[in-house]
Amino acid sequence: MEINLIAETLKFLVLGMSTVFMFLVLMVLVLNLQSKIIRKFFPHKEEVSIPKRPIAQKGNLAVIAAIAASLQSYKKSK
Amino acid sequence: MKKLIISWMFFLGIACMTTSLMASDIAKEDLNKDYKSKSVSELFSSLYESTGLNAMINPQEGLVSHGLKVSTFNQGAGRVVMIAICFTLFYLAIAKGFEPLLLIPIAFGGFLANIPVADIAGPEGFLGILFNIGISTGLFPLLIFMGVGAMTDFGPLIANPKTALLGGAAQLGIFGTIVGAAVLTEYTGFINFSLKDACAIGIIGGADGPTSIFVATRLAPELLGAIAVAAYSYMALVPIIQPPIMRALTSKEERLIKMEQLREVSKLEKIIFPLTIMVLCIIILPDATPLIGALAFGNFARESGVIKRLSETMENALINIVTIFLGLSVGSKLAAEKFLVPETLGILFLGLIAFAMGTAGGVIMAQIMNKFSKQKINPLIGSAGVSAVPMAARVSNKEGMKEDPTNMLLMHAMGPNVAGVIGSAVAAGVLLSIFK
């Protein structure tokens, strides 16, 4: 039997697009639900402590630089 | 005692030597049996017969190379044409910056595959070996997908999941092109695609190199070279193909739409995301799990945050190594006898249509969604639904900035962009399931 190529491919079009959309719509629904659950039960608080560290580190760096510089000048003066 | 042993060994050595010397005396007569004395001119002419020049000028009837019978045209002029095409690809990659990471290995592979006599792309040649290891088995595209997963931040998609639908609509390019291939077969006399061929060509519209290669090796291995070249060249041409379509389909007001700032996504959500995708994929379409699974693994490794060494290897070293092998072995399919057929022209033409349709599908979907939802979407990000990460998202951003320099669409466009990768993997799964 001769297959009508165009009719076959149109069927693929319907099948393919509906599967892709079904998958993605389901994904959207699940993701929305998931984010609601996660935000309700595991609200994130990571941000609170972050701003302090970089400043402290900068201070440390300055101290380290000063120590290094003084060590070097001490060695040279020897 | 010691001396006795040494002298005994010495004696043994001498005895062995004399017997082997006697044996070589007999062999001497046979040594040059397969060689006849030749004059200097004969020596030169036999050297000439083994040159590439001779192989191209005096093609042999019925020569078999790469497992295919090669016509006399493809042994001579065809090879020269293919090498010229490879050089053009070098030019495009180096001077014009078209996807050089892939086009250079592919074009060099093509160059090597078209060398006469050596048969580098044959089953014994090194390109043939690489091809059999990684492409026929579908392994390399999956490894690349792992790296892509490790590189990709799905945050923008998780923050605004709705934009995933744009990535779905852009897959219209894939299925529309399959219809297009059937139309070409039906109404032109000289181009003939089977249904499997048509599906393998359609996947070019997914704008995703590894997915195209994965599907082509399963459905239409003989078209692989042309499909891969079309997929990667059009991906490079995204900044040229997409903007006119995007502008033609949208009004100025639509292009000026500003979108809300994306919410922050917690680490936990990002860790769970690849697992969610996997579960969905397992339930709906196990045929797509090789692709999605590799992607999810790469992404899980990235987001878990505790195996940095592995995820960094995947997104750098592994993907680079595999890209070299993948490019070269795909290039080996650029041998004249496979590439210089009318079908190639059809593939190049259909690939362009696929990209255009995918772009249009995404943009139109955004407009439809705007009709139904209060949260407006700038239709320019719809075009990013044709994967091609991150090029397509950058194009959306650039077009948006053209209308309003303060309108940053990049992060918004990344949502449909990465959804496009998932969408085309799902589409690939559908196509593979049809021919099971």
XYZ file of C-alpha atoms in Angstrom:
514
model
C 0.000 0.000 0.000
C 1.263 3.435 -0.914
C 1.766 5.639 2.144
C 0.773 9.261 1.792
C 3.960 10.896 3.027
C 2.461 14.298 3.736
C -0.481 12.899 5.688
C 1.926 10.745 7.739
C 4.161 13.682 8.562
C 1.165 15.815 9.537
C 0.274 13.095 12.025
C 3.846 13.277 13.377
C 3.402 17.034 13.730
C 0.312 16.616 15.873
C 1.856 13.830 17.948
C 5.164 15.628 18.427
C 3.869 19.063 19.304
C 1.296 17.685 21.712
C 3.875 15.515 23.480
C 6.356 18.387 23.755
C 3.658 20.671 25.135
C 2.301 18.034 27.462
C 5.775 17.515 28.849
C 6.484 21.209 29.272
C 3.061 22.088 30.696
C 3.456 19.315 33.222
C 6.935 20.623 33.963
C 5.571 24.143 34.519
C 2.893 22.855 36.881
C 5.327 20.695 38.829
C 7.882 23.487 39.058
C 5.297 25.953 40.336
C 4.069 23.492 42.917
C 7.614 22.592 43.879
C 8.679 26.193 44.364
C 5.626 26.831 46.543
C 6.409 23.836 48.723
C 10.093 24.645 48.957
C 9.529 28.292 49.791
C 7.007 27.384 52.442
C 8.985 24.689 54.219
C 12.574 25.653 53.446
C 12.753 29.445 53.244
C 16.381 30.319 52.572
C 18.286 32.457 55.046
C 21.758 32.167 53.547
C 21.967 35.861 52.701
C 21.998 37.037 56.321
C 25.580 36.180 57.117
C 27.166 36.868 53.747
C 27.867 40.625 53.804
C 30.117 40.364 56.857
C 32.699 38.015 55.442
C 34.109 39.980 52.498
C 34.728 43.016 54.706
C 36.516 40.912 57.276
C 38.623 39.338 54.558
C 39.579 42.703 53.149
C 40.737 43.736 56.599
C 42.757 40.552 56.825
C 44.359 41.222 53.484
C 45.451 44.666 54.552
C 46.968 43.260 57.708
C 48.737 40.514 55.761
C 50.106 43.063 53.293
C 51.419 45.202 56.121
C 53.111 42.213 57.766
C 54.655 41.146 54.464
C 55.942 44.637 53.770
C 57.463 45.022 57.202
C 59.097 41.593 56.952
C 60.635 42.521 53.644
C 62.025 45.822 54.858
C 63.364 44.050 57.925
C 65.160 41.485 55.757
C 66.614 44.213 53.546
C 67.872 46.211 56.482
C 69.800 43.178 57.745
C 81.441 -23.530 40.306
C 80.584 -20.060 39.046
C 83.118 -20.371 36.220
C 81.641 -23.663 35.176
C 78.164 -22.149 34.847
C 79.414 -19.169 32.855
C 81.375 -21.303 30.406
C 78.398 -23.596 29.994
C 76.188 -20.615 29.161
C 78.805 -19.339 26.696
C 78.912 -22.673 24.946
C 75.129 -22.772 24.722
C 75.037 -19.288 23.200
C 77.529 -20.206 20.488
C 75.633 -23.378 19.650
C 72.367 -21.476 19.203
C 74.006 -18.841 17.054
C 75.465 -21.311 14.591
C 72.141 -23.101 14.106
C 70.309 -19.838 13.444
C 73.028 -18.715 11.010
C 72.585 -21.905 9.059
C 68.824 -21.346 8.883
C 69.269 -17.833 7.469
C 71.425 -19.242 4.676
C 68.474 -21.217 3.404
C 66.069 -18.238 3.731
C 68.232 -15.951 1.627
C 66.953 -17.373 -1.640
C 63.331 -16.690 -0.655
C 64.030 -13.226 0.635
C 63.356 -11.277 -2.551
C 60.911 -13.618 -4.161
C 58.196 -10.947 -4.423
C 60.482 -8.359 -5.971
C 61.536 -8.123 -9.600
C 64.398 -5.914 -10.690
C 63.097 -2.603 -12.008
C 64.693 0.160 -14.025
C 64.786 3.679 -12.630
C 61.956 4.825 -14.906
C 59.830 1.883 -13.802
C 60.491 2.777 -10.184
C 59.326 6.327 -10.784
C 56.220 5.287 -12.663
C 55.218 2.889 -9.917
C 55.705 5.685 -7.412
C 53.495 7.896 -9.583
C 50.816 5.225 -9.611
C 50.624 5.374 -5.837
C 50.313 9.179 -5.673
C 47.135 11.042 -4.874
C 47.439 12.891 -8.171
C 47.139 9.667 -10.126
C 44.274 8.433 -7.966
C 42.363 11.599 -8.775
C 43.197 11.821 -12.473
C 42.765 8.135 -13.323
C 39.921 6.955 -11.137
C 39.360 3.208 -10.908
C 36.031 1.751 -11.880
C 34.197 0.174 -8.970
C 36.541 1.331 -6.195
C 35.098 0.758 -2.732
C 35.893 3.295 -0.037
C 34.232 3.851 3.331
C 32.124 0.825 2.515
C 30.505 2.568 -0.451
C 31.132 2.200 -4.152
C 32.651 5.444 -5.363
C 31.790 6.768 -8.799
C 34.664 7.905 -10.977
C 33.476 11.513 -10.665
C 33.641 11.389 -6.872
C 37.145 9.925 -6.967
C 38.471 12.897 -8.887
C 36.613 16.160 -9.247
C 34.215 15.342 -6.420
C 37.059 15.142 -3.932
C 38.467 18.444 -5.105
C 35.026 20.042 -4.710
C 34.688 18.628 -1.193
C 38.143 19.824 -0.185
C 37.197 23.256 -1.514
C 34.013 23.137 0.609
C 36.105 22.236 3.651
C 38.405 25.171 2.972
C 35.368 27.444 2.721
C 34.261 26.163 6.122
C 37.750 26.972 7.486
C 37.375 30.477 6.116
C 33.921 30.926 7.643
C 35.101 29.607 11.004
C 38.335 31.607 11.207
C 37.527 34.868 9.451
C 33.817 35.107 10.185
C 33.783 33.367 13.565
C 31.042 30.853 12.672
C 31.005 28.283 15.514
C 34.763 27.730 15.097
C 34.857 25.218 17.949
C 32.902 22.773 15.843
C 33.282 23.844 12.260
C 37.075 23.597 12.326
C 37.202 19.986 13.557
C 34.330 19.057 11.230
C 35.900 20.696 8.209
C 39.303 19.202 8.969
C 37.696 15.806 9.332
C 36.088 16.341 5.943
C 39.432 17.356 4.484
C 41.063 14.169 5.804
C 38.171 12.003 4.639
C 38.583 13.191 1.064
C 42.224 12.225 0.755
C 42.501 9.540 -1.918
C 44.191 6.172 -1.289
C 44.676 6.662 2.490
C 41.014 5.890 3.270
C 41.253 7.650 6.644
C 37.483 7.591 7.124
C 37.249 3.894 6.282
C 36.694 1.356 9.042
C 40.482 0.923 9.421
C 41.357 4.614 9.354
C 41.477 6.643 12.543
C 38.438 8.759 11.666
C 36.485 5.614 10.927
C 37.521 4.143 14.272
C 36.478 7.290 16.128
C 33.201 7.295 14.233
C 32.451 3.704 15.152
C 33.292 4.244 18.798
C 31.441 7.451 19.404
C 28.928 8.335 16.728
C 27.424 5.064 15.512
C 26.873 4.180 19.139
C 25.423 7.614 19.974
C 27.963 8.025 22.775
C 29.604 11.360 21.939
C 26.388 13.425 21.724
C 25.431 12.144 25.174
C 28.802 13.086 26.658
C 28.397 16.554 25.162
C 24.962 16.786 26.745
C 26.536 15.988 30.107
C 28.873 18.926 29.662
C 25.998 21.149 28.557
C 24.121 20.179 31.710
C 27.136 21.041 33.835
C 27.414 24.428 32.119
C 23.774 25.433 32.199
C 22.121 27.412 34.942
C 18.438 26.539 34.916
C 17.736 29.330 37.426
C 15.894 31.648 34.992
C 13.604 28.798 33.962
C 12.865 27.816 37.560
C 12.144 31.452 38.428
C 9.600 31.826 35.638
C 8.562 28.325 34.524
C 5.857 29.656 32.215
C 8.500 30.718 29.691
C 9.179 27.019 29.095
C 6.121 27.012 26.834
C 8.001 29.293 24.442
C 10.704 26.661 24.239
C 7.988 24.171 23.373
C 6.454 26.277 20.626
C 9.832 26.723 18.991
C 9.902 22.971 18.380
C 7.326 23.665 15.671
C 10.411 24.115 13.500
C 11.237 20.420 13.918
C 7.858 19.023 13.020
C 7.057 21.628 10.382
C 10.272 20.727 8.621
C 9.387 17.044 8.591
C 6.250 17.994 6.673
C 8.411 20.163 4.433
C 10.706 17.226 3.668
C 7.701 15.106 2.714
C 6.441 17.875 0.440
C 9.848 18.086 -1.264
C 9.892 14.334 -1.830
C 6.376 14.358 -3.197
C 6.709 17.312 -5.572
C 10.328 17.331 -6.758
C 11.543 14.542 -8.940
C 15.159 14.342 -7.791
C 15.083 14.639 -3.998
C 13.951 11.510 -2.198
C 13.612 11.353 1.568
C 12.143 8.430 3.426
C 10.058 9.153 6.528
C 13.083 8.385 8.703
C 15.238 10.770 6.681
C 12.561 13.448 7.005
C 12.528 13.114 10.787
C 16.309 13.222 11.024
C 16.319 16.412 8.944
C 13.526 17.989 10.954
C 15.549 17.750 14.148
C 17.907 20.400 12.719
C 15.116 22.789 13.730
C 15.873 21.915 17.349
C 18.998 24.040 16.883
C 20.880 21.588 19.001
C 23.927 19.942 17.456
C 24.258 16.908 19.747
C 20.536 16.119 19.548
C 20.634 16.335 15.743
C 23.601 13.974 15.609
C 22.012 11.599 18.096
C 18.811 11.331 16.081
C 20.540 11.226 12.703
C 22.732 8.291 13.715
C 19.639 6.362 14.731
C 17.361 7.247 11.826
C 19.427 8.273 8.810
C 23.156 7.557 9.286
C 23.919 8.182 5.618
C 22.688 11.789 5.867
C 24.651 12.495 9.042
C 27.349 14.647 7.455
C 24.956 17.010 5.745
C 22.655 17.210 8.779
C 25.478 18.003 11.188
C 26.962 20.616 8.904
C 23.554 22.218 8.365
C 22.767 22.201 12.101
C 26.036 23.785 13.138
C 26.215 26.302 10.299
C 22.692 27.529 10.938
C 23.368 27.737 14.665
C 26.208 30.049 13.762
C 23.844 32.016 11.555
C 21.226 32.518 14.291
C 22.114 36.235 14.665
C 21.448 36.684 10.937
C 18.425 34.417 10.441
C 16.385 35.373 13.498
C 16.202 39.197 13.745
C 14.284 39.842 10.493
C 11.673 37.236 11.456
C 11.400 38.614 14.981
C 10.914 42.154 13.729
C 8.415 41.153 11.062
C 6.185 39.378 13.572
C 6.191 41.920 16.413
C 5.016 45.501 16.799
C 7.092 48.248 18.354
C 4.974 48.286 21.520
C 5.489 44.579 21.970
C 9.218 44.914 21.602
C 9.210 47.634 24.269
C 7.538 45.435 26.909
C 9.571 45.384 30.092
C 9.449 42.223 32.104
C 9.419 41.892 35.867
C 12.668 41.161 37.613
C 13.160 37.432 38.090
C 12.854 36.170 41.646
C 15.806 34.616 43.340
C 15.990 30.838 43.160
C 17.185 28.899 46.175
C 19.931 26.326 45.973
C 17.539 23.569 46.978
C 15.255 24.314 44.030
C 18.198 24.143 41.666
C 19.317 20.818 43.100
C 15.862 19.309 42.809
C 15.239 20.594 39.272
C 17.245 17.943 37.336
C 15.586 15.213 39.400
C 12.128 16.615 38.637
C 12.888 16.618 34.927
C 14.103 13.050 35.129
C 10.974 11.867 36.892
C 8.755 13.538 34.276
C 10.815 12.054 31.505
C 10.683 8.580 32.991
C 6.901 8.787 33.277
C 6.126 10.273 29.863
C 8.896 9.473 27.452
C 11.627 7.002 28.430
C 12.949 7.258 24.861
C 14.290 10.702 25.669
C 16.008 9.586 28.877
C 19.469 9.048 27.377
C 19.610 12.712 26.330
C 17.735 14.182 29.295
C 19.491 11.815 31.682
C 22.931 12.972 30.590
C 21.805 16.589 30.811
C 20.295 16.064 34.244
C 23.390 14.288 35.528
C 25.645 17.139 34.397
C 23.337 19.682 35.965
C 22.940 17.725 39.176
C 26.704 17.481 39.502
C 26.902 21.246 39.072
C 24.137 22.232 41.453
C 24.927 19.709 44.167
C 27.990 21.858 44.790
C 29.958 19.091 46.494
C 31.611 17.523 43.433
C 33.113 20.624 41.873
C 36.029 18.597 40.528
C 33.737 16.374 38.510
C 31.368 19.049 37.276
C 34.262 21.272 36.256
C 35.805 18.395 34.335
C 32.516 17.782 32.550
C 32.044 21.366 31.491
C 35.647 21.910 30.432
C 37.970 18.980 29.803
C 35.402 16.336 28.936
C 33.304 18.471 26.631
C 36.425 19.768 24.885
C 37.870 16.325 24.281
C 34.578 14.966 23.038
C 34.087 18.021 20.818
C 37.385 17.264 19.074
C 36.437 13.623 18.473
C 32.849 14.440 17.559
C 33.848 17.143 15.093
C 36.468 15.038 13.360
C 34.287 11.979 13.066
C 31.262 13.921 11.849
C 33.617 15.475 9.306
C 34.482 12.014 8.066
C 30.951 11.878 6.670
C 31.816 14.749 4.360
C 33.356 12.329 1.891
C 32.395 13.221 -1.677
C 30.391 10.067 -2.339
C 28.108 10.877 0.585
C 27.880 14.644 0.424
C 27.643 15.446 -3.278
C 24.093 14.196 -3.749
C 20.951 16.244 -4.483
C 19.594 15.372 -1.024
C 22.256 17.601 0.562
C 20.814 20.661 -1.145
C 17.390 19.676 0.160
C 18.793 19.322 3.692
C 20.466 22.718 3.612
C 17.264 24.322 2.360
C 15.032 22.522 4.876
C 17.403 23.353 7.731
C 16.952 27.033 7.022
C 13.168 26.622 6.949
C 13.375 24.727 10.249
C 15.175 27.592 11.968
C 12.812 30.187 10.578
C 9.734 28.212 11.643
C 11.099 27.579 15.124
C 11.784 31.279 15.603
C 8.328 32.220 14.378
C 6.704 29.564 16.567
C 8.331 30.928 19.716
C 7.469 34.547 18.954
C 3.851 33.769 18.095
C 3.465 31.637 21.224
C 4.586 34.599 23.341
C 1.918 36.747 21.693
C -0.740 34.123 22.357
C 0.327 33.892 25.993
C 0.097 37.681 26.320
C -3.564 37.468 25.274
C -4.354 35.247 28.238
C -2.105 36.390 31.035
C -1.671 39.619 32.928
C 2.060 39.199 33.361
C 3.249 40.382 29.962
C 6.011 38.625 28.101
C 8.196 40.399 25.594
C 7.699 38.317 22.410
C 11.350 38.849 21.512
C 12.332 36.200 24.057
C 10.155 33.686 22.205
C 12.758 33.303 19.502
C 15.222 32.055 22.131
C 13.079 28.933 22.405
C 15.067 27.339 19.573
C 17.815 26.132 21.949
C 21.146 27.305 20.408
C 22.250 28.236 23.932
C 23.226 30.985 24.578
C 23.374 32.576 21.142
C 19.604 32.801 20.654
C 19.127 34.430 24.068
C 21.781 37.001 23.200
C 19.974 37.778 19.962
C 16.745 38.422 21.902
C 18.618 40.684 24.273
C 20.222 42.615 21.440
C 16.961 43.131 19.592
C 15.306 44.342 22.798
C 18.132 46.794 23.449
C 17.780 48.159 19.936
C 14.298 49.443 20.822
C 15.080 50.420 24.395
C 18.700 50.348 25.580
C 17.609 49.953 29.205
C 15.572 46.818 28.535
C 17.720 43.849 29.546
C 16.072 40.680 28.284
C 19.025 38.312 28.575
C 18.061 36.550 31.804
C 14.416 36.355 30.715
C 15.454 34.855 27.388
C 17.601 32.215 29.105
C 14.374 30.610 30.408
C 12.921 29.648 27.008
C 16.454 29.054 25.772
C 17.217 26.235 28.206
C 13.625 24.988 27.942
C 14.330 24.685 24.219
C 17.116 22.210 24.982
C 14.691 20.106 26.996
C 11.975 20.556 24.355
C 14.181 19.371 21.509
C 15.350 16.393 23.549
C 11.699 15.479 24.117
C 10.983 15.947 20.408
C 13.927 13.664 19.664
C 12.435 11.074 21.993
C 9.101 11.303 20.172
C 10.756 10.801 16.785
C 12.757 7.823 18.044
C 9.631 6.281 19.539
C 7.777 6.504 16.213
C 10.232 4.180 14.464
C 10.586 1.637 17.227
